[in-house]
Amino acid sequence: MNAAVQFVHEQLTGSKEFPKFKAGDNITVNYKIIEGGKERIQGFRGDVIKRQGTGGTATFTVRKISDGVGVERTFPFFSPNIESIELNKVGRVRRAKLFFQRKRSGKSARIKEKRMAVAAQG
Amino acid sequence: MMKGIIGKKIGMTSIFSPDGKQTSVTIIEAGPCVVTQVKTKDTDGYSAVQLAFGDKKEKHTTAAEKNHFAKANTAAKKFVKEFRDYSIEKAIGESITVDIFTEGEKVEVVGTTKGKGFQGVVKRHGFSGVGEQSHGQHDRQRAPGSIGNSSDASRVFKGMRMAGRMGQDRVKVKGLKVVKIFPDKNYILVSGSVPGHIGSIVLIQK
């Protein structure tokens, strides 16, 4: 990326204290919504199917099945409306973009969880 | 009365407002420009300020240019532009930086659009083409159609819109907002897009 564009991103976006996540991970995005002049936090839990872009314009897309209907939402990574992100599960996938998930449903749409080896105690 | 500065288009990005609205912005590296000549009504017939921007190598500078820049006590510059009826009082040799603008101000940006080469009428003038792809119509989807009458005019009128070179025009975009200024780096961020490719010269004026 252009050094000047990068400089502007650093000045304007700052850093975000989010856990590291990638495509295939299951996350909960807690974002602010304004309802009748009041602000509240709503969660959106689903699988990350892509991360796109660099710097201040980076986005990620989360997909979930809600009442049997697939719902996708794209969030700008540096949006001030994102309150926090929780990492629920780390998925084991071989691709960076999981668009094939759109054609799948039920059992075949599951993403295998990556189990981390925990160092033995003592 | 106007104020203005010469700059270079750096690139685009987007920034967030505190309430989460995303705005696209263009980053322009503007100035510092040196005042190389001040024209007045008495001596030149009109009032203007000549600004110079961007360094250039000495081997590319003619003797006449060298002397002209020497009067302003500055190195040779690549781009020289005149601004009519400049509202800020400046003498020869003084510099102009992005500080002349404030955040939130509405400005105009002048640039040269990207060259598109030889283009047909659909892209160049927004013609809709023939419109049908079936009913015997064959390979004339993007043709201009008729360009005039038969015996009554017996000629094609001047200015008839046809295919040809597109782009590389001087274009002014009005009403762009100054979103942010970085005085240390000479960067100015204006809302929306600006004519020209990255690295091209633009004038920011008000």
CSV table of C-alpha atoms in Angstrom, one decimal:
chain,number,residue,atom,x,y,z
A,1,MET,CA,0.0,0.0,0.0
A,2,ASN,CA,1.0,3.6,-0.5
A,3,ALA,CA,3.0,4.9,2.4
A,4,ALA,CA,0.9,8.1,2.6
A,5,VAL,CA,-2.4,6.2,2.6
A,6,GLN,CA,-1.0,4.0,5.4
A,7,PHE,CA,0.0,7.0,7.4
A,8,VAL,CA,-3.5,8.4,7.1
A,9,HIS,CA,-5.0,5.1,8.2
A,10,GLU,CA,-2.7,5.0,11.3
A,11,GLN,CA,-3.6,8.5,12.2
A,12,LEU,CA,-7.4,8.1,11.8
A,13,THR,CA,-8.2,4.5,12.8
A,14,GLY,CA,-5.9,3.9,15.7
A,15,SER,CA,-5.6,0.3,16.9
A,16,LYS,CA,-8.5,-2.0,17.8
A,17,GLU,CA,-8.3,-4.5,20.6
A,18,PHE,CA,-9.9,-7.4,18.9
A,19,PRO,CA,-8.9,-11.1,19.1
A,20,LYS,CA,-7.2,-12.4,16.0
A,21,PHE,CA,-9.7,-14.2,13.8
A,22,LYS,CA,-9.8,-15.5,10.3
A,23,ALA,CA,-12.1,-17.2,7.9
A,24,GLY,CA,-13.8,-20.3,9.4
A,25,ASP,CA,-13.8,-18.9,12.9
A,26,ASN,CA,-17.0,-18.5,14.9
A,27,ILE,CA,-17.3,-15.0,16.4
A,28,THR,CA,-19.8,-12.8,18.1
A,29,VAL,CA,-19.7,-9.2,16.9
A,30,ASN,CA,-21.2,-6.8,19.5
A,31,TYR,CA,-22.3,-3.7,17.6
A,32,LYS,CA,-24.2,-0.6,18.6
A,33,ILE,CA,-27.6,0.1,17.2
A,34,ILE,CA,-29.6,3.2,17.7
A,35,GLU,CA,-33.3,2.5,18.4
A,36,GLY,CA,-35.6,5.4,19.0
A,37,GLY,CA,-32.8,7.7,20.0
A,38,LYS,CA,-31.4,5.1,22.4
A,39,GLU,CA,-28.2,3.2,21.9
A,40,ARG,CA,-27.9,-0.5,22.7
A,41,ILE,CA,-25.6,-3.4,22.0
A,42,GLN,CA,-26.6,-6.3,19.8
A,43,GLY,CA,-24.7,-9.4,19.1
A,44,PHE,CA,-24.3,-11.1,15.8
A,45,ARG,CA,-22.9,-14.6,16.1
A,46,GLY,CA,-21.8,-16.6,13.1
A,47,ASP,CA,-18.9,-18.0,11.0
A,48,VAL,CA,-16.5,-15.6,9.3
A,49,ILE,CA,-16.6,-16.3,5.6
A,50,LYS,CA,-14.2,-13.7,4.4
A,51,ARG,CA,-11.8,-11.0,5.4
A,52,GLN,CA,-11.2,-8.4,2.8
A,53,GLY,CA,-9.1,-5.3,2.3
A,54,THR,CA,-6.2,-3.7,4.1
A,55,GLY,CA,-5.7,-0.8,6.5
A,56,GLY,CA,-8.6,1.4,7.4
A,57,THR,CA,-10.9,0.1,4.8
A,58,ALA,CA,-10.7,-3.6,5.8
A,59,THR,CA,-13.9,-5.5,6.3
A,60,PHE,CA,-15.1,-9.0,7.3
A,61,THR,CA,-18.2,-10.9,6.6
A,62,VAL,CA,-20.1,-13.1,9.1
A,63,ARG,CA,-22.6,-15.7,8.1
A,64,LYS,CA,-25.2,-17.3,10.3
A,65,ILE,CA,-28.4,-19.3,9.8
A,66,SER,CA,-31.3,-17.5,11.4
A,67,ASP,CA,-34.7,-19.4,11.4
A,68,GLY,CA,-33.4,-21.5,8.5
A,69,VAL,CA,-32.5,-18.5,6.4
A,70,GLY,CA,-28.8,-17.7,5.8
A,71,VAL,CA,-27.9,-14.2,6.9
A,72,GLU,CA,-24.7,-12.4,6.1
A,73,ARG,CA,-23.4,-9.2,7.4
A,74,THR,CA,-20.3,-7.3,6.4
A,75,PHE,CA,-18.7,-5.1,9.0
A,76,PRO,CA,-15.9,-2.5,8.5
A,77,PHE,CA,-13.1,-3.6,10.8
A,78,PHE,CA,-12.5,-0.1,12.1
A,79,SER,CA,-16.1,0.9,12.4
A,80,PRO,CA,-16.7,2.9,15.7
A,81,ASN,CA,-20.0,1.0,15.9
A,82,ILE,CA,-18.3,-2.3,16.8
A,83,GLU,CA,-18.2,-2.5,20.5
A,84,SER,CA,-16.3,-5.8,20.8
A,85,ILE,CA,-15.6,-9.1,19.1
A,86,GLU,CA,-15.6,-12.4,20.9
A,87,LEU,CA,-13.8,-15.4,19.4
A,88,ASN,CA,-16.0,-18.5,20.2
A,89,LYS,CA,-14.4,-21.2,18.0
A,90,VAL,CA,-11.4,-21.5,15.8
A,91,GLY,CA,-12.3,-23.4,12.7
A,92,ARG,CA,-10.1,-25.7,10.6
A,93,VAL,CA,-10.6,-24.6,7.0
A,94,ARG,CA,-8.3,-24.7,3.9
A,95,ARG,CA,-9.6,-21.7,2.2
A,96,ALA,CA,-9.5,-17.9,2.8
A,97,LYS,CA,-12.9,-17.3,1.4
A,98,LEU,CA,-15.7,-19.7,2.4
A,99,PHE,CA,-18.3,-18.8,-0.3
A,100,PHE,CA,-19.0,-22.5,-0.8
A,101,GLN,CA,-20.8,-22.3,2.5
A,102,ARG,CA,-23.7,-20.5,0.8
A,103,LYS,CA,-24.7,-23.6,-1.1
A,104,ARG,CA,-24.5,-25.9,1.9
A,105,SER,CA,-27.0,-26.4,4.7
A,106,GLY,CA,-27.4,-28.6,7.8
A,107,LYS,CA,-24.7,-31.1,8.5
A,108,SER,CA,-22.5,-30.3,5.5
A,109,ALA,CA,-22.4,-26.6,6.5
A,110,ARG,CA,-20.5,-27.4,9.8
A,111,ILE,CA,-17.0,-26.2,10.1
A,112,LYS,CA,-14.6,-28.5,12.0
A,113,GLU,CA,-13.2,-26.9,15.1
A,114,LYS,CA,-9.5,-26.6,15.5
A,115,ARG,CA,-8.4,-28.0,18.9
A,116,MET,CA,-5.4,-26.4,20.4
A,117,ALA,CA,-2.8,-28.5,22.1
A,118,VAL,CA,-2.5,-27.4,25.7
A,119,ALA,CA,0.8,-27.9,27.3
A,120,ALA,CA,0.7,-30.6,30.0
A,121,GLN,CA,0.9,-29.3,33.5
A,122,GLY,CA,3.6,-30.2,36.0
B,1,MET,CA,-11.4,36.8,-4.4
B,2,MET,CA,-9.9,33.3,-4.1
B,3,LYS,CA,-7.3,31.3,-2.3
B,4,GLY,CA,-5.7,28.2,-3.7
B,5,ILE,CA,-2.8,25.8,-3.6
B,6,ILE,CA,-1.2,23.2,-6.0
B,7,GLY,CA,-1.1,19.6,-4.9
B,8,LYS,CA,-0.5,16.0,-5.9
B,9,LYS,CA,-3.2,13.3,-5.8
B,10,ILE,CA,-1.9,10.6,-3.5
B,11,GLY,CA,-4.8,8.1,-3.3
B,12,MET,CA,-8.2,7.4,-1.8
B,13,THR,CA,-9.4,5.8,1.4
B,14,SER,CA,-12.4,6.2,3.7
B,15,ILE,CA,-12.8,7.5,7.2
B,16,PHE,CA,-15.4,7.1,9.9
B,17,SER,CA,-17.3,9.8,11.7
B,18,PRO,CA,-17.8,9.3,15.5
B,19,ASP,CA,-21.4,8.0,14.8
B,20,GLY,CA,-20.1,5.4,12.5
B,21,LYS,CA,-20.8,6.9,9.1
B,22,GLN,CA,-18.1,6.1,6.5
B,23,THR,CA,-17.0,8.8,4.0
B,24,SER,CA,-14.7,8.3,1.1
B,25,VAL,CA,-11.9,10.8,0.9
B,26,THR,CA,-9.1,11.6,-1.4
B,27,ILE,CA,-5.6,12.3,0.0
B,28,ILE,CA,-3.8,15.2,-1.6
B,29,GLU,CA,-0.3,16.3,-0.8
B,30,ALA,CA,-0.6,20.0,-1.2
B,31,GLY,CA,2.2,22.5,-1.1
B,32,PRO,CA,4.3,24.0,0.3
B,33,CYS,CA,4.1,26.3,-2.7
B,34,VAL,CA,6.4,29.3,-3.3
B,35,VAL,CA,5.2,32.6,-4.5
B,36,THR,CA,7.3,33.3,-7.6
B,37,GLN,CA,5.5,36.3,-8.9
B,38,VAL,CA,2.9,38.8,-7.8
B,39,LYS,CA,1.0,40.5,-10.6
B,40,THR,CA,-0.9,43.7,-9.9
B,41,LYS,CA,-3.4,45.7,-11.8
B,42,ASP,CA,-1.0,48.6,-12.4
B,43,THR,CA,1.9,46.6,-13.9
B,44,ASP,CA,0.2,43.6,-15.5
B,45,GLY,CA,-3.4,44.7,-16.1
B,46,TYR,CA,-4.8,42.2,-13.6
B,47,SER,CA,-4.1,40.9,-10.2
B,48,ALA,CA,-2.8,37.4,-9.6
B,49,VAL,CA,-0.3,35.3,-7.7
B,50,GLN,CA,2.0,32.8,-9.3
B,51,LEU,CA,2.7,29.7,-7.2
B,52,ALA,CA,5.3,27.0,-7.9
B,53,PHE,CA,5.3,23.4,-6.6
B,54,GLY,CA,7.4,20.3,-6.8
B,55,ASP,CA,11.2,20.2,-7.3
B,56,LYS,CA,12.8,19.6,-10.6
B,57,LYS,CA,16.4,18.7,-11.6
B,58,GLU,CA,18.7,21.5,-12.6
B,59,LYS,CA,19.5,19.9,-16.0
B,60,HIS,CA,15.9,20.2,-16.9
B,61,THR,CA,15.7,23.9,-16.1
B,62,THR,CA,16.3,26.6,-18.7
B,63,ALA,CA,18.4,29.7,-18.0
B,64,ALA,CA,15.3,31.8,-18.1
B,65,GLU,CA,13.5,29.6,-15.6
B,66,LYS,CA,16.6,29.6,-13.3
B,67,ASN,CA,16.6,33.4,-13.2
B,68,HIS,CA,12.8,33.5,-12.6
B,69,PHE,CA,13.1,31.2,-9.6
B,70,ALA,CA,16.2,33.0,-8.4
B,71,LYS,CA,14.1,36.2,-8.0
B,72,ALA,CA,11.9,34.3,-5.5
B,73,ASN,CA,15.1,32.8,-3.9
B,74,THR,CA,14.0,29.2,-4.5
B,75,ALA,CA,15.1,26.1,-6.3
B,76,ALA,CA,13.6,25.3,-9.7
B,77,LYS,CA,10.1,24.0,-9.5
B,78,LYS,CA,8.2,21.7,-11.8
B,79,PHE,CA,4.7,23.2,-11.8
B,80,VAL,CA,3.9,26.9,-12.0
B,81,LYS,CA,0.2,28.0,-11.8
B,82,GLU,CA,-1.4,31.4,-11.5
B,83,PHE,CA,-4.3,32.2,-9.2
B,84,ARG,CA,-6.4,35.3,-10.1
B,85,ASP,CA,-7.4,37.8,-7.4
B,86,TYR,CA,-5.6,36.0,-4.5
B,87,SER,CA,-7.1,36.9,-1.2
B,88,ILE,CA,-4.0,36.3,0.9
B,89,GLU,CA,-1.4,39.0,0.9
B,90,LYS,CA,1.9,37.3,0.0
B,91,ALA,CA,5.2,38.7,-1.2
B,92,ILE,CA,7.6,37.0,-3.7
B,93,GLY,CA,9.5,34.1,-2.0
B,94,GLU,CA,7.0,33.5,0.7
B,95,SER,CA,5.5,30.0,0.9
B,96,ILE,CA,1.9,28.8,1.0
B,97,THR,CA,0.9,25.7,2.9
B,98,VAL,CA,-2.2,23.7,3.6
B,99,ASP,CA,-2.8,26.0,6.6
B,100,ILE,CA,-4.8,28.4,4.4
B,101,PHE,CA,-7.7,25.9,4.5
B,102,THR,CA,-9.6,24.9,7.6
B,103,GLU,CA,-11.4,21.6,8.3
B,104,GLY,CA,-15.1,21.7,7.2
B,105,GLU,CA,-14.5,24.2,4.5
B,106,LYS,CA,-16.0,23.7,1.0
B,107,VAL,CA,-13.4,23.8,-1.8
B,108,GLU,CA,-13.2,23.3,-5.5
B,109,VAL,CA,-10.6,20.9,-7.0
B,110,VAL,CA,-9.3,21.2,-10.6
B,111,GLY,CA,-7.7,18.3,-12.2
B,112,THR,CA,-7.1,16.5,-15.5
B,113,THR,CA,-9.2,13.4,-16.0
B,114,LYS,CA,-7.8,10.0,-16.9
B,115,GLY,CA,-7.4,9.5,-20.6
B,116,LYS,CA,-9.7,6.8,-22.0
B,117,GLY,CA,-8.3,6.7,-25.6
B,118,PHE,CA,-10.5,6.5,-28.7
B,119,GLN,CA,-14.0,5.6,-27.4
B,120,GLY,CA,-17.4,5.1,-29.1
B,121,VAL,CA,-20.5,7.2,-28.6
B,122,VAL,CA,-22.0,5.0,-26.0
B,123,LYS,CA,-19.2,5.5,-23.5
B,124,ARG,CA,-18.2,9.0,-24.6
B,125,HIS,CA,-21.6,10.7,-24.9
B,126,GLY,CA,-23.9,8.3,-23.2
B,127,PHE,CA,-25.8,7.2,-26.3
B,128,SER,CA,-28.0,4.2,-25.6
B,129,GLY,CA,-27.0,2.3,-28.7
B,130,VAL,CA,-29.5,0.6,-31.0
B,131,GLY,CA,-31.3,-1.0,-28.2
B,132,GLU,CA,-32.3,-4.4,-29.6
B,133,GLN,CA,-30.2,-7.5,-30.0
B,134,SER,CA,-32.7,-9.6,-31.8
B,135,HIS,CA,-35.3,-9.1,-34.6
B,136,GLY,CA,-32.7,-9.3,-37.3
B,137,GLN,CA,-30.5,-6.7,-35.7
B,138,HIS,CA,-26.9,-7.7,-36.2
B,139,ASP,CA,-23.6,-6.3,-34.8
B,140,ARG,CA,-24.6,-2.7,-34.5
B,141,GLN,CA,-25.6,-2.6,-30.8
B,142,ARG,CA,-23.3,0.4,-30.0
B,143,ALA,CA,-23.6,2.3,-33.3
B,144,PRO,CA,-24.5,6.0,-33.2
B,145,GLY,CA,-27.4,5.8,-35.6
B,146,SER,CA,-28.3,8.6,-38.0
B,147,ILE,CA,-26.1,11.7,-37.9
B,148,GLY,CA,-28.4,14.0,-39.9
B,149,ASN,CA,-31.0,14.5,-42.7
B,150,SER,CA,-30.8,13.9,-46.4
B,151,SER,CA,-31.2,16.6,-49.0
B,152,ASP,CA,-32.4,19.5,-46.7
B,153,ALA,CA,-29.2,19.9,-44.9
B,154,SER,CA,-26.9,17.8,-47.2
B,155,ARG,CA,-24.2,18.1,-44.6
B,156,VAL,CA,-23.5,17.0,-41.0
B,157,PHE,CA,-23.8,19.9,-38.5
B,158,LYS,CA,-20.8,21.1,-36.6
B,159,GLY,CA,-20.5,19.7,-33.1
B,160,MET,CA,-22.3,16.5,-33.9
B,161,ARG,CA,-21.4,14.1,-31.1
B,162,MET,CA,-19.3,11.2,-32.5
B,163,ALA,CA,-16.7,8.7,-31.4
B,164,GLY,CA,-13.2,10.1,-30.6
B,165,ARG,CA,-10.6,10.7,-28.0
B,166,MET,CA,-12.1,10.7,-24.5
B,167,GLY,CA,-10.7,12.0,-21.2
B,168,GLN,CA,-7.7,14.1,-20.4
B,169,ASP,CA,-9.9,17.1,-19.9
B,170,ARG,CA,-9.5,19.8,-17.4
B,171,VAL,CA,-12.4,19.3,-14.9
B,172,LYS,CA,-13.4,21.3,-11.9
B,173,VAL,CA,-15.3,19.5,-9.0
B,174,LYS,CA,-17.2,21.9,-6.8
B,175,GLY,CA,-18.4,21.6,-3.3
B,176,LEU,CA,-15.9,19.1,-1.8
B,177,LYS,CA,-15.5,19.3,1.9
B,178,VAL,CA,-12.1,19.5,3.6
B,179,VAL,CA,-12.4,16.6,6.0
B,180,LYS,CA,-9.0,16.6,7.6
B,181,ILE,CA,-5.6,18.4,7.4
B,182,PHE,CA,-2.2,17.1,8.4
B,183,PRO,CA,0.0,20.2,8.4
B,184,ASP,CA,3.2,18.3,9.3
B,185,LYS,CA,2.9,16.1,6.2
B,186,ASN,CA,1.2,18.7,4.0
B,187,TYR,CA,-1.7,16.3,3.5
B,188,ILE,CA,-5.2,17.5,2.9
B,189,LEU,CA,-8.2,15.1,2.8
B,190,VAL,CA,-11.2,16.2,0.8
B,191,SER,CA,-14.5,14.3,0.6
B,192,GLY,CA,-15.3,12.2,-2.5
B,193,SER,CA,-13.2,11.7,-5.6
B,194,VAL,CA,-11.0,14.1,-7.5
B,195,PRO,CA,-10.3,14.0,-11.3
B,196,GLY,CA,-7.1,12.4,-12.5
B,197,HIS,CA,-4.9,9.4,-11.8
B,198,ILE,CA,-2.7,9.0,-8.7
B,199,GLY,CA,0.3,11.3,-8.9
B,200,SER,CA,-1.4,13.9,-11.1
B,201,ILE,CA,-1.4,17.6,-10.3
B,202,VAL,CA,-4.6,19.2,-8.9
B,203,LEU,CA,-5.4,22.7,-7.8
B,204,ILE,CA,-7.4,23.1,-4.6
B,205,GLN,CA,-9.1,26.5,-4.5
B,206,LYS,CA,-11.9,28.4,-2.9
